[in-house]
Amino acid sequence: MSTLFRPVVLVIALVQALVAASPLSPSPVPRYFQKHPLSRRELSVNDIQLELGPILSNGSTRFGPSDPNFSHATERFNVLAPPSNEVVVVPALATAFAPEANAETMREAIVHLILLPLDQVDEGKPLHDFGVDSTIASEFRSWFWTVFSVDVPFLDIMNPQKSLLVLVEFVEGKVLQGVTK
């Protein structure tokens, strides 16, 4: 055996010994993790189906986060191959709790769609007064969904009585509803 491969073989043997000597029972761990305990690859759904399909046969152990064995399996996985980075998730809609920030954000979005200067757009005026037609309303509706994940009815945007502030209140209510669920 070449001197180049000796350290690699020793590391593999050491990892196998550590896995075998693990005090945690392998029985509740899914077979995929038993076969690939150090795998932390990003897999697409198709890759997962291709890779796990043969493994997840009728006799396979399968469970998700709601299963009591899930925490045991992930705990064992994190002990054997702890993650090297930490993910901090910041709420995407932090502005949902500040009405003026929402109004300003929506005002800027509508300004880009209707091509008017920012100082000419009053949040209290109906969108209809700014020349919002079905095309612009459709774009604005898509923007609401993309930014806030809120489905604003098309007719509410086109309604001659609805102002930007009314839409802000509607979106804010929907966002807060989603946060409290």
Short mmCIF file of C-alpha atoms in Angstrom, two decimals:
data_model
loop_
_atom_site.label_atom_id
_atom_site.label_comp_id
_atom_site.label_asym_id
_atom_site.label_seq_id
_atom_site.Cartn_x
_atom_site.Cartn_y
_atom_site.Cartn_z
CA MET A 1 0.00 0.00 0.00
CA SER A 2 1.40 3.38 -0.90
CA THR A 3 2.29 5.85 1.84
CA LEU A 4 -0.20 8.30 0.38
CA PHE A 5 -3.21 6.05 1.04
CA ARG A 6 -2.17 4.87 4.53
CA PRO A 7 -3.47 8.02 6.33
CA VAL A 8 -6.75 7.84 4.40
CA VAL A 9 -7.25 4.19 5.36
CA LEU A 10 -6.43 4.99 9.00
CA VAL A 11 -8.94 7.85 9.08
CA ILE A 12 -11.65 5.65 7.56
CA ALA A 13 -10.90 2.91 10.09
CA LEU A 14 -11.02 5.45 12.92
CA VAL A 15 -14.38 6.83 11.77
CA GLN A 16 -15.82 3.32 11.47
CA ALA A 17 -14.57 2.51 14.98
CA LEU A 18 -16.13 5.70 16.36
CA VAL A 19 -19.45 4.92 14.70
CA ALA A 20 -19.40 1.32 15.91
CA ALA A 21 -18.51 2.44 19.45
CA SER A 22 -21.29 5.00 19.58
CA PRO A 23 -23.33 4.54 22.77
CA LEU A 24 -26.55 5.32 20.94
CA SER A 25 -28.56 2.42 19.64
CA PRO A 26 -28.68 2.23 15.82
CA SER A 27 -32.08 0.52 15.79
CA PRO A 28 -34.33 3.62 15.61
CA VAL A 29 -32.02 5.37 13.13
CA PRO A 30 -33.22 5.28 9.52
CA ARG A 31 -31.26 2.88 7.35
CA TYR A 32 -30.08 5.74 5.16
CA PHE A 33 -28.21 7.26 8.11
CA GLN A 34 -26.85 3.85 9.10
CA LYS A 35 -25.40 3.43 5.61
CA HIS A 36 -24.23 7.06 5.22
CA PRO A 37 -23.78 8.45 8.76
CA LEU A 38 -21.57 11.35 7.69
CA SER A 39 -23.61 12.50 4.71
CA ARG A 40 -24.74 16.15 4.86
CA ARG A 41 -25.16 16.81 1.17
CA GLU A 42 -27.75 19.10 -0.31
CA LEU A 43 -30.01 16.84 -2.35
CA SER A 44 -32.84 17.78 -4.64
CA VAL A 45 -36.13 15.91 -4.35
CA ASN A 46 -35.27 13.89 -7.48
CA ASP A 47 -31.83 13.00 -6.08
CA ILE A 48 -33.38 11.91 -2.80
CA GLN A 49 -35.92 9.73 -4.60
CA LEU A 50 -33.20 8.20 -6.77
CA GLU A 51 -30.84 7.66 -3.86
CA LEU A 52 -33.31 6.58 -1.19
CA GLY A 53 -35.85 4.80 -3.38
CA PRO A 54 -34.18 1.37 -3.23
CA ILE A 55 -33.35 1.81 0.45
CA LEU A 56 -36.87 2.79 1.48
CA SER A 57 -38.53 -0.50 0.69
CA ASN A 58 -41.43 -2.00 2.64
CA GLY A 59 -39.17 -3.06 5.53
CA SER A 60 -37.42 0.28 5.90
CA THR A 61 -37.73 2.53 8.91
CA ARG A 62 -39.31 5.82 7.86
CA PHE A 63 -40.31 8.72 10.02
CA GLY A 64 -40.39 12.49 10.13
CA PRO A 65 -40.22 15.28 12.71
CA SER A 66 -43.54 14.30 14.30
CA ASP A 67 -42.25 10.79 15.11
CA PRO A 68 -40.72 10.29 18.60
CA ASN A 69 -37.69 8.56 17.03
CA PHE A 70 -36.84 11.60 14.92
CA SER A 71 -35.13 13.55 17.71
CA HIS A 72 -33.10 10.46 18.66
CA ALA A 73 -31.98 9.97 15.06
CA THR A 74 -31.05 13.60 14.53
CA GLU A 75 -29.29 13.72 17.90
CA ARG A 76 -27.19 10.72 16.91
CA PHE A 77 -26.53 12.24 13.50
CA ASN A 78 -25.37 15.51 15.08
CA VAL A 79 -23.09 13.65 17.50
CA LEU A 80 -21.48 11.63 14.71
CA ALA A 81 -21.18 14.49 12.22
CA PRO A 82 -21.83 17.83 13.89
CA PRO A 83 -22.69 20.63 11.49
CA SER A 84 -19.87 23.03 10.74
CA ASN A 85 -22.07 26.09 10.41
CA GLU A 86 -25.02 27.63 12.18
CA VAL A 87 -28.08 28.93 10.41
CA VAL A 88 -29.87 31.92 11.86
CA VAL A 89 -33.30 32.50 10.39
CA VAL A 90 -34.44 36.10 10.48
CA PRO A 91 -38.15 36.70 9.96
CA ALA A 92 -38.58 37.96 6.42
CA LEU A 93 -41.44 40.19 7.45
CA ALA A 94 -39.94 42.12 10.36
CA THR A 95 -41.49 45.23 8.82
CA ALA A 96 -44.94 43.68 9.24
CA PHE A 97 -45.01 45.05 12.76
CA ALA A 98 -44.26 48.63 11.70
CA PRO A 99 -47.18 50.03 9.65
CA GLU A 100 -45.23 53.00 8.33
CA ALA A 101 -42.50 50.69 7.04
CA ASN A 102 -45.11 48.61 5.24
CA ALA A 103 -46.80 51.66 3.79
CA GLU A 104 -43.45 53.00 2.63
CA THR A 105 -42.45 49.65 1.12
CA MET A 106 -45.75 49.35 -0.72
CA ARG A 107 -45.62 52.97 -1.81
CA GLU A 108 -42.17 52.39 -3.33
CA ALA A 109 -43.43 49.27 -5.10
CA ILE A 110 -46.45 51.02 -6.60
CA VAL A 111 -44.25 53.98 -7.63
CA HIS A 112 -42.08 51.59 -9.65
CA LEU A 113 -45.15 50.13 -11.31
CA ILE A 114 -46.99 53.36 -12.16
CA LEU A 115 -43.86 55.39 -12.90
CA LEU A 116 -44.76 58.41 -10.78
CA PRO A 117 -42.41 60.32 -8.47
CA LEU A 118 -42.56 59.12 -4.87
CA ASP A 119 -43.73 62.48 -3.54
CA GLN A 120 -46.82 62.38 -5.80
CA VAL A 121 -48.15 59.15 -4.29
CA ASP A 122 -50.41 59.66 -1.28
CA GLU A 123 -51.18 56.49 0.71
CA GLY A 124 -54.67 57.76 1.50
CA LYS A 125 -55.76 58.13 -2.13
CA PRO A 126 -57.34 55.21 -3.98
CA LEU A 127 -54.96 53.38 -6.31
CA HIS A 128 -57.50 53.98 -9.06
CA ASP A 129 -56.59 57.70 -8.93
CA PHE A 130 -53.01 56.87 -9.96
CA GLY A 131 -54.10 55.09 -13.11
CA VAL A 132 -53.78 51.55 -11.81
CA ASP A 133 -55.20 49.32 -14.53
CA SER A 134 -55.59 45.53 -14.65
CA THR A 135 -51.99 44.98 -15.79
CA ILE A 136 -50.51 47.06 -12.97
CA ALA A 137 -52.94 45.52 -10.46
CA SER A 138 -51.84 42.07 -11.58
CA GLU A 139 -48.16 42.99 -11.13
CA PHE A 140 -48.88 44.54 -7.73
CA ARG A 141 -50.76 41.42 -6.66
CA SER A 142 -47.79 39.28 -7.70
CA TRP A 143 -45.50 41.59 -5.74
CA PHE A 144 -47.68 41.19 -2.61
CA TRP A 145 -47.41 37.44 -2.91
CA THR A 146 -43.66 37.46 -3.55
CA VAL A 147 -42.78 39.83 -0.73
CA PHE A 148 -45.40 39.07 1.93
CA SER A 149 -46.82 35.67 0.87
CA VAL A 150 -50.27 37.24 1.10
CA ASP A 151 -52.89 36.80 -1.58
CA VAL A 152 -54.50 40.19 -2.09
CA PRO A 153 -57.72 39.88 -4.11
CA PHE A 154 -57.36 41.41 -7.55
CA LEU A 155 -60.63 43.32 -7.19
CA ASP A 156 -59.41 44.91 -3.95
CA ILE A 157 -56.48 46.43 -5.81
CA MET A 158 -58.75 47.60 -8.64
CA ASN A 159 -61.47 48.89 -6.27
CA PRO A 160 -61.87 52.69 -6.65
CA GLN A 161 -62.54 53.01 -2.89
CA LYS A 162 -59.44 51.10 -1.70
CA SER A 163 -56.34 53.12 -0.85
CA LEU A 164 -52.80 51.98 -0.24
CA LEU A 165 -53.36 52.32 3.51
CA VAL A 166 -56.35 49.96 3.33
CA LEU A 167 -54.18 47.42 1.52
CA VAL A 168 -51.42 47.91 4.11
CA GLU A 169 -53.90 47.11 6.89
CA PHE A 170 -55.17 44.06 4.99
CA VAL A 171 -51.66 42.69 4.36
CA GLU A 172 -50.55 43.45 7.90
CA GLY A 173 -53.57 41.61 9.29
CA LYS A 174 -52.88 38.56 7.12
CA VAL A 175 -49.19 38.54 8.06
CA LEU A 176 -49.96 38.80 11.76
CA GLN A 177 -52.55 36.04 11.37
CA GLY A 178 -49.88 33.82 9.83
CA VAL A 179 -47.33 34.66 12.54
CA THR A 180 -49.71 33.81 15.38
CA LYS A 181 -50.74 30.44 13.93
#
